[in-house]
Coordinates of C-alpha atoms in Angstrom, one line a residue:
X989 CA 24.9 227.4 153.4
X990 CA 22.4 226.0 150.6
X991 CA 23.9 222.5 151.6
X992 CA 24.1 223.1 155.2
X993 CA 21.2 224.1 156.6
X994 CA 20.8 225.1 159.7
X995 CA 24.6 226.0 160.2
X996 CA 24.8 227.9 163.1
X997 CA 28.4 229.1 162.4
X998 CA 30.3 229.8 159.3
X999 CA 34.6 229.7 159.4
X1000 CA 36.0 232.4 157.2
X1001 CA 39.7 231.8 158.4
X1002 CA 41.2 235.5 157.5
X1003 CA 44.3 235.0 159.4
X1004 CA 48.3 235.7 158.8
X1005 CA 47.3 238.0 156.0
X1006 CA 51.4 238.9 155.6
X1007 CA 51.1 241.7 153.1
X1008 CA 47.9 243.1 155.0
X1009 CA 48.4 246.9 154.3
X1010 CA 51.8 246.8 152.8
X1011 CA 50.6 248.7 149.2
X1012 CA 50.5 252.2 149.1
X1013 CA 46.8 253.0 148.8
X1014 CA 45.8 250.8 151.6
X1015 CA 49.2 251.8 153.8
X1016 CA 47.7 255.4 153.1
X1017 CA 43.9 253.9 154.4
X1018 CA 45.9 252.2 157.5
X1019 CA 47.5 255.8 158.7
X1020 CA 44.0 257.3 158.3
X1021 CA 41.8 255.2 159.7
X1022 CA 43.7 252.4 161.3
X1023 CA 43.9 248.4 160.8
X1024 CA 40.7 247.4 161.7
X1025 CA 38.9 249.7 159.2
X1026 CA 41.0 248.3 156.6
X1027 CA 40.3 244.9 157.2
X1028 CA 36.6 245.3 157.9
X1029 CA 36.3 247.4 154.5
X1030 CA 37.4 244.1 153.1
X1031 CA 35.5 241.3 155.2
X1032 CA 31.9 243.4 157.1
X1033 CA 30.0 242.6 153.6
X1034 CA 30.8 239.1 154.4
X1035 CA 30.0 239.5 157.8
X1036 CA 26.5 241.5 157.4
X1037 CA 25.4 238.9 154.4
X1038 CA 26.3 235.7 157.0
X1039 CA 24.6 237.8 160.5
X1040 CA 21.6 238.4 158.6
X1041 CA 21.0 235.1 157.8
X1042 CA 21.2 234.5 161.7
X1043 CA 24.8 232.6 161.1
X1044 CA 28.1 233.4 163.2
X1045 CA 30.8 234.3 161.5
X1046 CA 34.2 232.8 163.3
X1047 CA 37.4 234.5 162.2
X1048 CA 41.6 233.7 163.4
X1049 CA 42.5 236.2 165.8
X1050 CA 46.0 237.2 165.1
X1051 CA 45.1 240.2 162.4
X1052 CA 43.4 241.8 164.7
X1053 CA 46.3 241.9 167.9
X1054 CA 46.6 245.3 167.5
X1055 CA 42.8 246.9 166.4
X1056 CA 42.1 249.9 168.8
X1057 CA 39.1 249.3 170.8
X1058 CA 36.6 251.2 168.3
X1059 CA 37.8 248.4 165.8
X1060 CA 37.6 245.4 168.3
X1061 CA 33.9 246.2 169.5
X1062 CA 32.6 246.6 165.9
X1063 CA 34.0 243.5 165.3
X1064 CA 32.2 241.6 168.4
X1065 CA 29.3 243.0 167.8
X1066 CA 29.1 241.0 164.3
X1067 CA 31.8 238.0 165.0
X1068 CA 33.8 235.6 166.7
X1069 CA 37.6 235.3 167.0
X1070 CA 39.5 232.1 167.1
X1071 CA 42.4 232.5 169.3
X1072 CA 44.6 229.9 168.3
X1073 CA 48.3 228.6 169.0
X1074 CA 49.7 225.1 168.8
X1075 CA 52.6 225.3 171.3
X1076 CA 52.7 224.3 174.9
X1077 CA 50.2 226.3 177.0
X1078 CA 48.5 229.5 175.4
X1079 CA 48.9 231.4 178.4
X1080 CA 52.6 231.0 178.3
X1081 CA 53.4 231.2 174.3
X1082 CA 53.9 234.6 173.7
X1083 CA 54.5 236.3 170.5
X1084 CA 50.9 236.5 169.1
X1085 CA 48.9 234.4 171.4
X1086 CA 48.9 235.2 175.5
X1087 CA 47.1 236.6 178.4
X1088 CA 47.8 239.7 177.6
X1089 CA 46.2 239.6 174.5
X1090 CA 43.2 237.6 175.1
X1091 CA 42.2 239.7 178.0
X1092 CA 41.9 242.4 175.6
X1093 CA 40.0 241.1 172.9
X1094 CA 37.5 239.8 176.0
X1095 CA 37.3 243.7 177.3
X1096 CA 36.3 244.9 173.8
X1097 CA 33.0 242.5 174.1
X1098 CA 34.8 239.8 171.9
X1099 CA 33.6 236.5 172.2
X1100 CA 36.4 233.9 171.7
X1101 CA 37.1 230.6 170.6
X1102 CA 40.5 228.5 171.4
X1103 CA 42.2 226.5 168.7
X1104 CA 44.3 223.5 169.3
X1105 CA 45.6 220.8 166.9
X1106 CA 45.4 217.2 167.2
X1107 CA 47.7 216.9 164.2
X1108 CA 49.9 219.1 162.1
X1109 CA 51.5 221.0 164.8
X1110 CA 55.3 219.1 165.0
X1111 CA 57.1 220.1 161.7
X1112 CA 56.3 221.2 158.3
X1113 CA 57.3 217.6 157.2
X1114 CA 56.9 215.2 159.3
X1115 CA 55.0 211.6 160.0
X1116 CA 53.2 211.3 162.8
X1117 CA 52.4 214.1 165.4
X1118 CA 54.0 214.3 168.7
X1119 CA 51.2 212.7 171.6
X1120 CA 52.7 214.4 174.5
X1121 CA 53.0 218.0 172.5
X1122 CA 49.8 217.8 171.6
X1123 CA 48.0 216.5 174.8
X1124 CA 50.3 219.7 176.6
X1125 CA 48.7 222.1 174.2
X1126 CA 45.1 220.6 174.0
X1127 CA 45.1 220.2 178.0
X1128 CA 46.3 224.4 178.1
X1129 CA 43.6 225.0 175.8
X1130 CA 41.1 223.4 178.0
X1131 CA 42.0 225.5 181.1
X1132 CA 42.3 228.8 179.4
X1133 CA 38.4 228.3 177.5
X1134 CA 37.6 228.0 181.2
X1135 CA 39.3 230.7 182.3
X1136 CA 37.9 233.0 179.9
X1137 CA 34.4 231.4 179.5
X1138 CA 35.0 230.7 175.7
X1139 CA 32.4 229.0 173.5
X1140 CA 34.3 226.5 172.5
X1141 CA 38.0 225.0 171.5
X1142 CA 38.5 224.0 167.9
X1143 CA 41.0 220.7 167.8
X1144 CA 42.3 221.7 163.9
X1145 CA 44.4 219.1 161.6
X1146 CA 47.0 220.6 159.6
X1147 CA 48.0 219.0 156.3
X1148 CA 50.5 221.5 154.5
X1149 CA 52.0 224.6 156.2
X1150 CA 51.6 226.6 153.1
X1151 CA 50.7 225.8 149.5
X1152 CA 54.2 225.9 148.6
X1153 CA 55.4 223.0 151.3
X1154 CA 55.1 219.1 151.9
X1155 CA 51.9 217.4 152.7
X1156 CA 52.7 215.9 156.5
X1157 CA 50.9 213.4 158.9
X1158 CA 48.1 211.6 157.1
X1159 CA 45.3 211.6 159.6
X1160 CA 45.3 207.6 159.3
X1161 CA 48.5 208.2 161.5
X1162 CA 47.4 210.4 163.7
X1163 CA 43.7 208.6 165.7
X1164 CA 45.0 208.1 168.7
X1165 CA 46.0 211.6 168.9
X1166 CA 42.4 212.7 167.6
X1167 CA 41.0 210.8 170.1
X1168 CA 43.3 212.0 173.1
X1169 CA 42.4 215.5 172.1
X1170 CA 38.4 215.1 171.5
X1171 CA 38.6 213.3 175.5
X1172 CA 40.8 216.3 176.5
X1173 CA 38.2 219.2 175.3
X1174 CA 35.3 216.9 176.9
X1175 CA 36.2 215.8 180.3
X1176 CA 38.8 218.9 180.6
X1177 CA 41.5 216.4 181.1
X1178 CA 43.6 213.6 179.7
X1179 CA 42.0 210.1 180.0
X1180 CA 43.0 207.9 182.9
X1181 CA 44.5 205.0 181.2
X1182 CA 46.5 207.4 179.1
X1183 CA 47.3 206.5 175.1
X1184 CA 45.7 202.7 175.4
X1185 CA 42.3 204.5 176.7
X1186 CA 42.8 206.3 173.1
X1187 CA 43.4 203.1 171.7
X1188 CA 40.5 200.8 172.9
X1189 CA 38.4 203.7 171.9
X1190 CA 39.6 203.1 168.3
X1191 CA 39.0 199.7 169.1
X1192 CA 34.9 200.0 170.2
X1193 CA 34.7 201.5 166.8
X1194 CA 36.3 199.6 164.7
X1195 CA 39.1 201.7 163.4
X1196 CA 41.9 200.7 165.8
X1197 CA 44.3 198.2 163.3
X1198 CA 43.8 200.0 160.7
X1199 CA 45.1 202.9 162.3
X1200 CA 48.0 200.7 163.5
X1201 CA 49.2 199.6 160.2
X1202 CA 49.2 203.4 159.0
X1203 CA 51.2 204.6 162.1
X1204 CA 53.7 201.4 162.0
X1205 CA 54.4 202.2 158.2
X1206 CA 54.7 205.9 158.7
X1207 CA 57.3 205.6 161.7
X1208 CA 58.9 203.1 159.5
X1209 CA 59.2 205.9 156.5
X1210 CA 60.7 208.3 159.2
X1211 CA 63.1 205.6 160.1
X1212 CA 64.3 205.4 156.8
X1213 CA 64.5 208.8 155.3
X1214 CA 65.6 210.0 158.8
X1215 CA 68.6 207.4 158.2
X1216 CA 68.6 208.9 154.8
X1217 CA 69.5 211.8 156.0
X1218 CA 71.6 210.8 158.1
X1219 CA 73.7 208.9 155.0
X1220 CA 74.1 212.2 152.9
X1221 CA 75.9 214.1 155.8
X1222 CA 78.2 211.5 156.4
X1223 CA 79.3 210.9 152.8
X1224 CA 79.4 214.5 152.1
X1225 CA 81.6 215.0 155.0
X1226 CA 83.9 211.8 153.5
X1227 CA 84.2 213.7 150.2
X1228 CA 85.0 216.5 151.3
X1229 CA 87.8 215.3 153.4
X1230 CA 89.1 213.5 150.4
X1231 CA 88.9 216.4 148.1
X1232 CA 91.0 218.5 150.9
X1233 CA 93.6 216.3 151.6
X1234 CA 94.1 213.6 148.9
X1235 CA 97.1 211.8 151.4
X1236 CA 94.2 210.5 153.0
X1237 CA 92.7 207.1 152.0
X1238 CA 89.5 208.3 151.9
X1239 CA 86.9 205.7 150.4
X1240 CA 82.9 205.9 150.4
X1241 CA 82.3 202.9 149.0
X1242 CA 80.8 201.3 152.1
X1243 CA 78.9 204.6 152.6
X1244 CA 77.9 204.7 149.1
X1245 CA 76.7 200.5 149.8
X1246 CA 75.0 201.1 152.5
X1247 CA 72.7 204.2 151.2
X1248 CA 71.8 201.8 148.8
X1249 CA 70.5 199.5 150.4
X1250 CA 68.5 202.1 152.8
X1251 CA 66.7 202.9 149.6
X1252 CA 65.6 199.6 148.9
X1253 CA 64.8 199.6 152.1
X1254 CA 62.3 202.5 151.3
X1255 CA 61.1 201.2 148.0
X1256 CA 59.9 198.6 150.8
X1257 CA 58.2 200.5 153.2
X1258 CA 56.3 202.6 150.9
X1259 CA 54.5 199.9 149.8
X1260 CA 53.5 199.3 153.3
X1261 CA 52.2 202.8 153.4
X1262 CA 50.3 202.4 150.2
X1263 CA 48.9 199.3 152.3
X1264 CA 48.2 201.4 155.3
X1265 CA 46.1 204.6 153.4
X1266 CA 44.5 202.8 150.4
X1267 CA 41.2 203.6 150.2
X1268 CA 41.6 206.5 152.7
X1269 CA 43.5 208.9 150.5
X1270 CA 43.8 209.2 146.5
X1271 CA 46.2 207.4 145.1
X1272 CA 47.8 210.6 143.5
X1273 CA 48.3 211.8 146.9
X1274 CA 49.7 208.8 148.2
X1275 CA 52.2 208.7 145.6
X1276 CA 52.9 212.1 146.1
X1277 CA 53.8 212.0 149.9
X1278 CA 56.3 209.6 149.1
X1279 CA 58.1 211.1 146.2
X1280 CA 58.3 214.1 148.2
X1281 CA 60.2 212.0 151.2
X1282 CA 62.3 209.7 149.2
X1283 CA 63.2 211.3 145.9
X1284 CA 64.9 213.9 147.6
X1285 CA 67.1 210.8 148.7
X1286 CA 67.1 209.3 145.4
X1287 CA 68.4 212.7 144.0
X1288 CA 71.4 212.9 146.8
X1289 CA 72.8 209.2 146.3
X1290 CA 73.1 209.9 142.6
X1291 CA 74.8 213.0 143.3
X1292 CA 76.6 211.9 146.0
X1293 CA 77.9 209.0 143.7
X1294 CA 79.0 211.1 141.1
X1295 CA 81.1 213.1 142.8
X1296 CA 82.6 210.0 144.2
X1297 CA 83.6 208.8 140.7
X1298 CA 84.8 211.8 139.9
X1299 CA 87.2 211.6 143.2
X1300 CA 88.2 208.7 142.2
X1301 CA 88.8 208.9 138.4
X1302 CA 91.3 211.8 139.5
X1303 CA 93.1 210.1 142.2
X1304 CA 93.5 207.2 139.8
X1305 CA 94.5 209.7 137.5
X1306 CA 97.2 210.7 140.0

């Protein structure tokens, strides 16, 4: 706050808490006094310190699904919630995002907020986001803010699942999808022209080949490891054939060849990635994204080609 000022709202995130009330002493709080107590012991300090100051605290709405209603309009009374769900229409999701469930969060006195993503919604590792999937969601989350007269809609960028998983889509990768979102949550709608409105808008300010380059070399990379992939089932399968009936002339040479060369063929494209984010991202984090897509790889032909000597040093041996 000391190096904002004048922040009108402050995100304290406070969502998918998985152990929330799972120890003993605070199971034994829950069955007393309920879910919302529990949670508000923990975050009203937080709350009262930011309200005073005459900032909005904005917290993720899925811990608090199932508050009773004494819970719910404490809550309101001293914060936001950030309903947010990155599939299809929010309406129609389910589980812990729907009609159902905003409706009652808006007749506790809760004022909402809608969270989209422009990025970071299509797979825990993967390249580039998914255009239409996220103009789908983005456009939902336009009609239900009207709907339900929220303040606003949040277009969120997600980088890692969890602390524990891959990085995925570099936002160099993802600007025409940025830009299709930030045009959605404006004008309540998709622009005319469709992904080369998006495009020339990247254009007018400068940042359209370099965004480009970094989606060309990260659809390249998917290519690759994708065909990577692809390699390791099919010799696996070979060996395994072999192994189970050694009548068969079973070779992977060729397979074995041709992996090869798809790793070369990676060596090469990730220097077209380094190319693409230089200068956008930290080197270490660069080099990092693409040990985590091709060592994997690197680690499966060298086991994939021991196992083929070993195959045939015992057939020979035969």
């Amino acid at each position: 706050l000391a190096l904002l000022p004048g922040t009108n709202y402050f995100h304290l995130g406070g969502d998918e808490v998985w152990t929330f009330g799972t120890h003993p002493d605070t199971r034994a709080y829950v069955e007393k006094h309920g879910k919302g107590a529990l949670y508000l012991r923990h975050v009203e300090p937080i709350l009262d310190m930011l309200v005073a100051r005459g900032v909005r605290p904005l917290l993720w709405h899925d811990m608090m699904r199932d508050w009773d209603a004494a819970a719910l309009r404490r809550l309101g009374q001293k914060a936001d919630l950030v309903v947010w769900g990155y599939t299809g229409h929010p309406a129609e999701m389910g589980g812990h995002v729907n009609r159902e469930v905003v409706q009652r969060f808006v007749e506790h006195g809760v004022e909402l907020w809608g969270a989209t993503a422009y990025k970071g919604a299509d797979g825990h590792n993967v390249n580039l986001p998914n255009f239409e999937n996220r103009q789908a969601n983005a456009v939902g989350w336009a009609e239900f803010a009207a709907e339900y007269s929220m303040k606003g809609v949040i277009a969120t960028a997600w980088s890692r699942y969890n602390t524990a998983l891959v990085q995925c889509e570099p936002i160099a990768g993802a600007l025409d999808s940025l830009a299709n979102v930030g045009i959605i949550l404006h004008d309540g709608r998709p622009p005319a022209g469709g992904r080369q409105d998006c495009l020339r808008a990247l254009e007018a300010v400068g940042e359209r080949e370099r965004f480009e380059a970094a989606r060309d070399a990260l659809s390249k990379l998917t290519s690759v490891t994708d065909g990577g992939w692809s390699r390791v089932r099919e010799i696996s399968e070979e060996l395994v054939v072999a192994t189970e009936d050694q009548r068969r002339p079973v070779s992977v040479s060729r397979s074995m060849a041709s992996f090869g060369q798809l790793l070369d063929r990676a060596d090469a494209v990730a220097h077209e990635v380094r190319r693409a984010l230089a200068g956008l991202i930290d080197n270490v984090w660069i080099e990092r994204y693409l040990s985590e897509r091709i060592t994997p790889l690197r680690r499966e032909y060298q086991e994939l080609n021991r196992r083929a000597g070993e195959l045939h040093a015992g057939k020979a041996g035969t």
